[in-house]
PDB file of C-alpha atoms in Angstrom:
ATOM      1  CA  MET N   1      -7.633 -28.480   6.251  1.00 31.00           C
ATOM      2  CA  ASP N   2      -4.048 -27.999   5.093  1.00 33.00           C
ATOM      3  CA  LEU N   3      -3.558 -25.015   2.823  1.00 37.00           C
ATOM      4  CA  PRO N   4      -0.108 -24.724   1.174  1.00 39.00           C
ATOM      5  CA  LEU N   5       0.203 -20.948   0.922  1.00 41.00           C
ATOM      6  CA  GLU N   6       3.462 -20.821  -0.976  1.00 43.00           C
ATOM      7  CA  HIS N   7       1.532 -21.788  -4.099  1.00 41.00           C
ATOM      8  CA  GLY N   8      -1.785 -20.120  -3.260  1.00 50.00           C
ATOM      9  CA  VAL N   9      -4.990 -21.822  -2.280  1.00 50.00           C
ATOM     10  CA  SER N  10      -8.209 -22.098  -4.230  1.00 46.00           C
ATOM     11  CA  ARG N  11     -11.682 -23.002  -3.144  1.00 45.00           C
ATOM     12  CA  GLU N  12     -15.039 -22.575  -4.803  1.00 45.00           C
ATOM     13  CA  ASP N  13     -17.104 -19.967  -2.952  1.00 43.00           C
ATOM     14  CA  HIS N  14     -20.405 -21.856  -2.882  1.00 41.00           C
ATOM     15  CA  ALA N  15     -22.433 -18.772  -2.018  1.00 39.00           C
ATOM     16  CA  ASP N  16     -22.001 -17.149  -5.392  1.00 48.00           C
ATOM     17  CA  GLY N  17     -20.091 -19.706  -7.453  1.00 57.00           C
ATOM     18  CA  LEU N  18     -16.954 -17.579  -7.804  1.00 60.00           C
ATOM     19  CA  ALA N  19     -13.522 -19.139  -7.376  1.00 78.00           C
ATOM     20  CA  VAL N  20     -11.618 -17.735  -4.403  1.00 89.00           C
ATOM     21  CA  THR N  21      -7.826 -17.852  -4.173  1.00 93.00           C
ATOM     22  CA  ILE N  22      -5.796 -17.056  -1.074  1.00 95.00           C
ATOM     23  CA  ARG N  23      -2.181 -15.992  -1.450  1.00 96.00           C
ATOM     24  CA  PRO N  24       0.360 -13.804   0.336  1.00 97.00           C
ATOM     25  CA  ALA N  25      -0.110 -10.096  -0.340  1.00 97.00           C
ATOM     26  CA  VAL N  26       2.245  -8.307  -2.721  1.00 97.00           C
ATOM     27  CA  PRO N  27       2.988  -4.564  -2.966  1.00 96.00           C
ATOM     28  CA  ALA N  28       0.565  -4.207  -5.900  1.00 96.00           C
ATOM     29  CA  ASP N  29      -2.274  -5.151  -3.485  1.00 97.00           C
ATOM     30  CA  LEU N  30      -1.721  -2.082  -1.287  1.00 96.00           C
ATOM     31  CA  ASP N  31      -4.462   0.174  -2.703  1.00 95.00           C
ATOM     32  CA  ALA N  32      -7.038  -2.624  -2.647  1.00 95.00           C
ATOM     33  CA  LEU N  33      -6.061  -3.537   0.936  1.00 96.00           C
ATOM     34  CA  VAL N  34      -6.481   0.075   2.074  1.00 95.00           C
ATOM     35  CA  ALA N  35      -9.903   0.200   0.388  1.00 95.00           C
ATOM     36  CA  LEU N  36     -10.880  -3.107   2.048  1.00 94.00           C
ATOM     37  CA  GLU N  37      -9.811  -1.775   5.454  1.00 93.00           C
ATOM     38  CA  HIS N  38     -12.072   1.268   5.017  1.00 92.00           C
ATOM     39  CA  ALA N  39     -14.995  -0.807   3.741  1.00 92.00           C
ATOM     40  CA  ALA N  40     -14.751  -3.492   6.428  1.00 88.00           C
ATOM     41  CA  PHE N  41     -14.084  -1.409   9.562  1.00 87.00           C
ATOM     42  CA  ALA N  42     -15.749   1.747  10.880  1.00 78.00           C
ATOM     43  CA  THR N  43     -12.985   2.294  13.474  1.00 79.00           C
ATOM     44  CA  ASP N  44      -9.600   0.837  14.420  1.00 81.00           C
ATOM     45  CA  ARG N  45      -8.458   0.744  10.803  1.00 86.00           C
ATOM     46  CA  ALA N  46      -4.898  -0.081   9.873  1.00 88.00           C
ATOM     47  CA  GLU N  47      -3.216   2.845   8.179  1.00 90.00           C
ATOM     48  CA  ARG N  48      -1.629   2.612   4.741  1.00 93.00           C
ATOM     49  CA  ARG N  49       1.911   2.572   6.157  1.00 95.00           C
ATOM     50  CA  ALA N  50       1.022  -0.268   8.554  1.00 94.00           C
ATOM     51  CA  ILE N  51      -0.413  -2.314   5.688  1.00 96.00           C
ATOM     52  CA  ARG N  52       2.677  -1.627   3.566  1.00 96.00           C
ATOM     53  CA  HIS N  53       4.848  -2.748   6.504  1.00 96.00           C
ATOM     54  CA  ALA N  54       2.824  -5.969   6.903  1.00 95.00           C
ATOM     55  CA  ILE N  55       3.279  -6.822   3.221  1.00 97.00           C
ATOM     56  CA  ARG N  56       7.061  -6.444   3.471  1.00 96.00           C
ATOM     57  CA  SER N  57       7.654  -7.772   6.982  1.00 95.00           C
ATOM     58  CA  ALA N  58       9.533 -11.012   7.602  1.00 94.00           C
ATOM     59  CA  SER N  59       7.721 -11.402  10.940  1.00 95.00           C
ATOM     60  CA  MET N  60       4.206 -10.953   9.552  1.00 96.00           C
ATOM     61  CA  SER N  61       1.989 -12.670   7.015  1.00 97.00           C
ATOM     62  CA  LEU N  62      -0.663 -10.727   5.155  1.00 97.00           C
ATOM     63  CA  LEU N  63      -2.890 -13.104   3.218  1.00 97.00           C
ATOM     64  CA  VAL N  64      -5.380 -11.898   0.622  1.00 97.00           C
ATOM     65  CA  ALA N  65      -8.533 -13.549  -0.711  1.00 96.00           C
ATOM     66  CA  LEU N  66      -9.184 -12.911  -4.389  1.00 95.00           C
ATOM     67  CA  ALA N  67     -12.448 -13.681  -6.179  1.00 91.00           C
ATOM     68  CA  ARG N  68     -12.539 -14.101  -9.946  1.00 82.00           C
ATOM     69  CA  ASP N  69     -15.253 -11.795 -11.283  1.00 77.00           C
ATOM     70  CA  GLY N  70     -15.684 -11.105 -14.982  1.00 78.00           C
ATOM     71  CA  GLY N  71     -12.181 -12.303 -15.813  1.00 80.00           C
ATOM     72  CA  GLU N  72     -10.625 -10.073 -13.153  1.00 86.00           C
ATOM     73  CA  ASP N  73      -9.353 -10.887  -9.651  1.00 89.00           C
ATOM     74  CA  ILE N  74     -11.062  -8.746  -7.000  1.00 91.00           C
ATOM     75  CA  LEU N  75      -9.609  -8.521  -3.477  1.00 95.00           C
ATOM     76  CA  VAL N  76     -12.474  -9.531  -1.167  1.00 95.00           C
ATOM     77  CA  GLY N  77     -10.729 -10.363   2.106  1.00 96.00           C
ATOM     78  CA  ALA N  78      -7.491 -10.375   4.058  1.00 97.00           C
ATOM     79  CA  ALA N  79      -5.928 -11.818   7.208  1.00 97.00           C
ATOM     80  CA  THR N  80      -2.892 -10.493   9.069  1.00 97.00           C
ATOM     81  CA  LEU N  81      -0.694 -12.606  11.346  1.00 97.00           C
ATOM     82  CA  GLU N  82       2.162 -11.502  13.558  1.00 96.00           C
ATOM     83  CA  ARG N  83       5.005 -13.723  14.737  1.00 95.00           C
ATOM     84  CA  ARG N  84       7.663 -13.176  17.407  1.00 90.00           C
ATOM     85  CA  ARG N  85      11.135 -14.600  17.330  1.00 87.00           C
ATOM     86  CA  ASN N  86      11.599 -17.494  19.785  1.00 88.00           C
ATOM     87  CA  SER N  87       7.859 -17.851  20.390  1.00 91.00           C
ATOM     88  CA  GLY N  88       5.544 -20.671  19.417  1.00 92.00           C
ATOM     89  CA  VAL N  89       2.554 -18.327  19.398  1.00 95.00           C
ATOM     90  CA  ALA N  90       1.211 -16.306  16.465  1.00 96.00           C
ATOM     91  CA  ARG N  91      -1.277 -13.454  16.771  1.00 96.00           C
ATOM     92  CA  LEU N  92      -4.085 -13.024  14.274  1.00 97.00           C
ATOM     93  CA  SER N  93      -4.363  -9.257  14.327  1.00 95.00           C
ATOM     94  CA  SER N  94      -7.062  -8.904  11.678  1.00 94.00           C
ATOM     95  CA  ILE N  95      -9.504 -10.658   9.395  1.00 95.00           C
ATOM     96  CA  ALA N  96     -11.323  -8.362   6.989  1.00 93.00           C
ATOM     97  CA  VAL N  97     -14.032  -9.381   4.528  1.00 93.00           C
ATOM     98  CA  ALA N  98     -15.605  -7.042   1.984  1.00 92.00           C
ATOM     99  CA  PRO N  99     -19.106  -6.210   3.267  1.00 90.00           C
ATOM    100  CA  ALA N 100     -20.715  -7.465   0.030  1.00 86.00           C
ATOM    101  CA  ARG N 101     -19.118 -10.881   0.650  1.00 87.00           C
ATOM    102  CA  ALA N 102     -19.883 -11.172   4.378  1.00 85.00           C
ATOM    103  CA  GLY N 103     -21.722 -14.328   5.378  1.00 83.00           C
ATOM    104  CA  HIS N 104     -20.380 -16.374   2.452  1.00 82.00           C
ATOM    105  CA  GLY N 105     -17.668 -18.328   4.263  1.00 88.00           C
ATOM    106  CA  LEU N 106     -14.699 -16.113   3.425  1.00 91.00           C
ATOM    107  CA  GLY N 107     -13.919 -15.455   7.092  1.00 93.00           C
ATOM    108  CA  ALA N 108     -13.674 -19.206   7.722  1.00 93.00           C
ATOM    109  CA  LEU N 109     -11.518 -19.682   4.629  1.00 93.00           C
ATOM    110  CA  LEU N 110      -9.168 -16.892   5.750  1.00 96.00           C
ATOM    111  CA  LEU N 111      -9.031 -18.327   9.273  1.00 96.00           C
ATOM    112  CA  ASP N 112      -8.098 -21.760   7.909  1.00 95.00           C
ATOM    113  CA  ALA N 113      -5.398 -20.158   5.783  1.00 96.00           C
ATOM    114  CA  ALA N 114      -4.068 -18.176   8.762  1.00 96.00           C
ATOM    115  CA  GLU N 115      -3.832 -21.346  10.834  1.00 96.00           C
ATOM    116  CA  ALA N 116      -2.021 -23.135   8.005  1.00 95.00           C
ATOM    117  CA  ASP N 117       0.397 -20.220   7.661  1.00 96.00           C
ATOM    118  CA  ALA N 118       1.126 -20.289  11.405  1.00 96.00           C
ATOM    119  CA  ARG N 119       1.781 -24.057  11.268  1.00 96.00           C
ATOM    120  CA  ASP N 120       3.999 -23.573   8.192  1.00 94.00           C
ATOM    121  CA  HIS N 121       6.100 -21.200  10.314  1.00 94.00           C
ATOM    122  CA  GLY N 122       6.417 -23.848  13.059  1.00 94.00           C
ATOM    123  CA  LEU N 123       4.009 -22.192  15.477  1.00 95.00           C
ATOM    124  CA  THR N 124       1.834 -24.209  17.848  1.00 95.00           C
ATOM    125  CA  ARG N 125      -0.769 -21.693  19.046  1.00 96.00           C
ATOM    126  CA  LEU N 126      -2.792 -18.877  17.530  1.00 97.00           C
ATOM    127  CA  ARG N 127      -4.185 -16.008  19.610  1.00 97.00           C
ATOM    128  CA  LEU N 128      -6.516 -13.172  18.694  1.00 97.00           C
ATOM    129  CA  GLU N 129      -8.700 -10.415  20.060  1.00 96.00           C
ATOM    130  CA  VAL N 130     -12.250  -9.787  18.911  1.00 96.00           C
ATOM    131  CA  ARG N 131     -14.688  -7.010  19.768  1.00 94.00           C
ATOM    132  CA  ALA N 132     -17.056  -8.158  22.521  1.00 95.00           C
ATOM    133  CA  ASP N 133     -19.979  -7.007  20.349  1.00 94.00           C
ATOM    134  CA  ASN N 134     -18.838  -8.889  17.220  1.00 92.00           C
ATOM    135  CA  GLY N 135     -21.191 -11.856  17.456  1.00 92.00           C
ATOM    136  CA  ALA N 136     -20.354 -13.191  13.984  1.00 91.00           C
ATOM    137  CA  GLY N 137     -16.617 -13.131  14.711  1.00 92.00           C
ATOM    138  CA  ILE N 138     -17.061 -14.775  18.110  1.00 96.00           C
ATOM    139  CA  ARG N 139     -19.190 -17.550  16.576  1.00 95.00           C
ATOM    140  CA  LEU N 140     -16.590 -18.089  13.829  1.00 95.00           C
ATOM    141  CA  TYR N 141     -13.723 -18.450  16.301  1.00 96.00           C
ATOM    142  CA  GLU N 142     -15.659 -20.681  18.696  1.00 97.00           C
ATOM    143  CA  ARG N 143     -16.819 -22.946  15.828  1.00 96.00           C
ATOM    144  CA  HIS N 144     -13.162 -23.310  14.846  1.00 96.00           C
ATOM    145  CA  GLY N 145     -12.104 -24.441  18.307  1.00 96.00           C
ATOM    146  CA  TYR N 146     -10.869 -21.207  19.854  1.00 97.00           C
ATOM    147  CA  THR N 147     -11.168 -20.859  23.624  1.00 97.00           C
ATOM    148  CA  HIS N 148     -12.005 -17.574  25.354  1.00 97.00           C
ATOM    149  CA  TYR N 149      -9.296 -16.931  27.962  1.00 96.00           C
ATOM    150  CA  GLY N 150      -9.678 -13.285  28.961  1.00 96.00           C
ATOM    151  CA  THR N 151     -10.774  -9.748  28.209  1.00 96.00           C
ATOM    152  CA  LYS N 152      -9.018  -6.445  27.579  1.00 96.00           C
ATOM    153  CA  PRO N 153     -11.147  -3.540  28.780  1.00 95.00           C
ATOM    154  CA  ASP N 154     -11.301  -0.352  26.716  1.00 93.00           C
ATOM    155  CA  TYR N 155      -9.269  -2.024  23.940  1.00 92.00           C
ATOM    156  CA  TYR N 156     -10.816  -0.447  20.841  1.00 91.00           C
ATOM    157  CA  GLU N 157     -10.936   3.246  19.865  1.00 88.00           C
ATOM    158  CA  ASP N 158     -14.587   3.525  20.915  1.00 89.00           C
ATOM    159  CA  GLY N 159     -13.961   1.974  24.344  1.00 91.00           C
ATOM    160  CA  MET N 160     -15.306  -1.493  23.513  1.00 92.00           C
ATOM    161  CA  GLU N 161     -13.581  -4.353  25.284  1.00 95.00           C
ATOM    162  CA  ALA N 162     -11.823  -7.154  23.441  1.00 96.00           C
ATOM    163  CA  TRP N 163     -12.349 -10.833  24.132  1.00 97.00           C
ATOM    164  CA  CYS N 164      -9.137 -12.857  23.912  1.00 97.00           C
ATOM    165  CA  TYR N 165      -9.167 -16.255  22.214  1.00 98.00           C
ATOM    166  CA  GLU N 166      -6.546 -18.938  21.690  1.00 97.00           C
ATOM    167  CA  LYS N 167      -6.276 -22.239  19.855  1.00 98.00           C
ATOM    168  CA  ALA N 168      -3.644 -24.961  19.921  1.00 97.00           C
ATOM    169  CA  LEU N 169      -2.699 -25.763  16.333  1.00 95.00           C
ATOM    170  CA  ALA N 170      -2.518 -29.452  15.515  1.00 84.00           C
ATOM    171  CA  PRO N 171       0.683 -30.396  13.683  1.00 77.00           C
ATOM    172  CA  ASP N 172       0.405 -31.289   9.992  1.00 65.00           C
TER     173      ASP N 172
END
């Protein structure tokens, strides 16, 4: 699925019938992104200054998912990608979905958008880490063709190990 992010992406969220748009984050999204981070993660949360940096960074993409609800756009998810100069590999450092929207396909939509963003930047591979106890995340990545290639012991604040995944991105 090719998602041209420079103009935003829309898809009908079939779980609740609300339109979902994905676009790059802007500074006005900062408060909502901080609130999402606190709602979605019990530990290992990105701090406000890190989120602000991601919004402004030329070497990162912070994508937001907005749902139209009562005539208002509500931030319901986000994905953060990191890129290195002279590397063909991007790192998906986070996907966050508002707990009330979990299980409705937003994680898959954000993952598709992250892959499209990486391809748009000329990258050929996407890597990520996921908590070893995050069954839903692991299933999402494996369904999307990611291969488990290693572990990082004691990776998260609470001592949980991370499973490392990678996917070769097909050219457009």
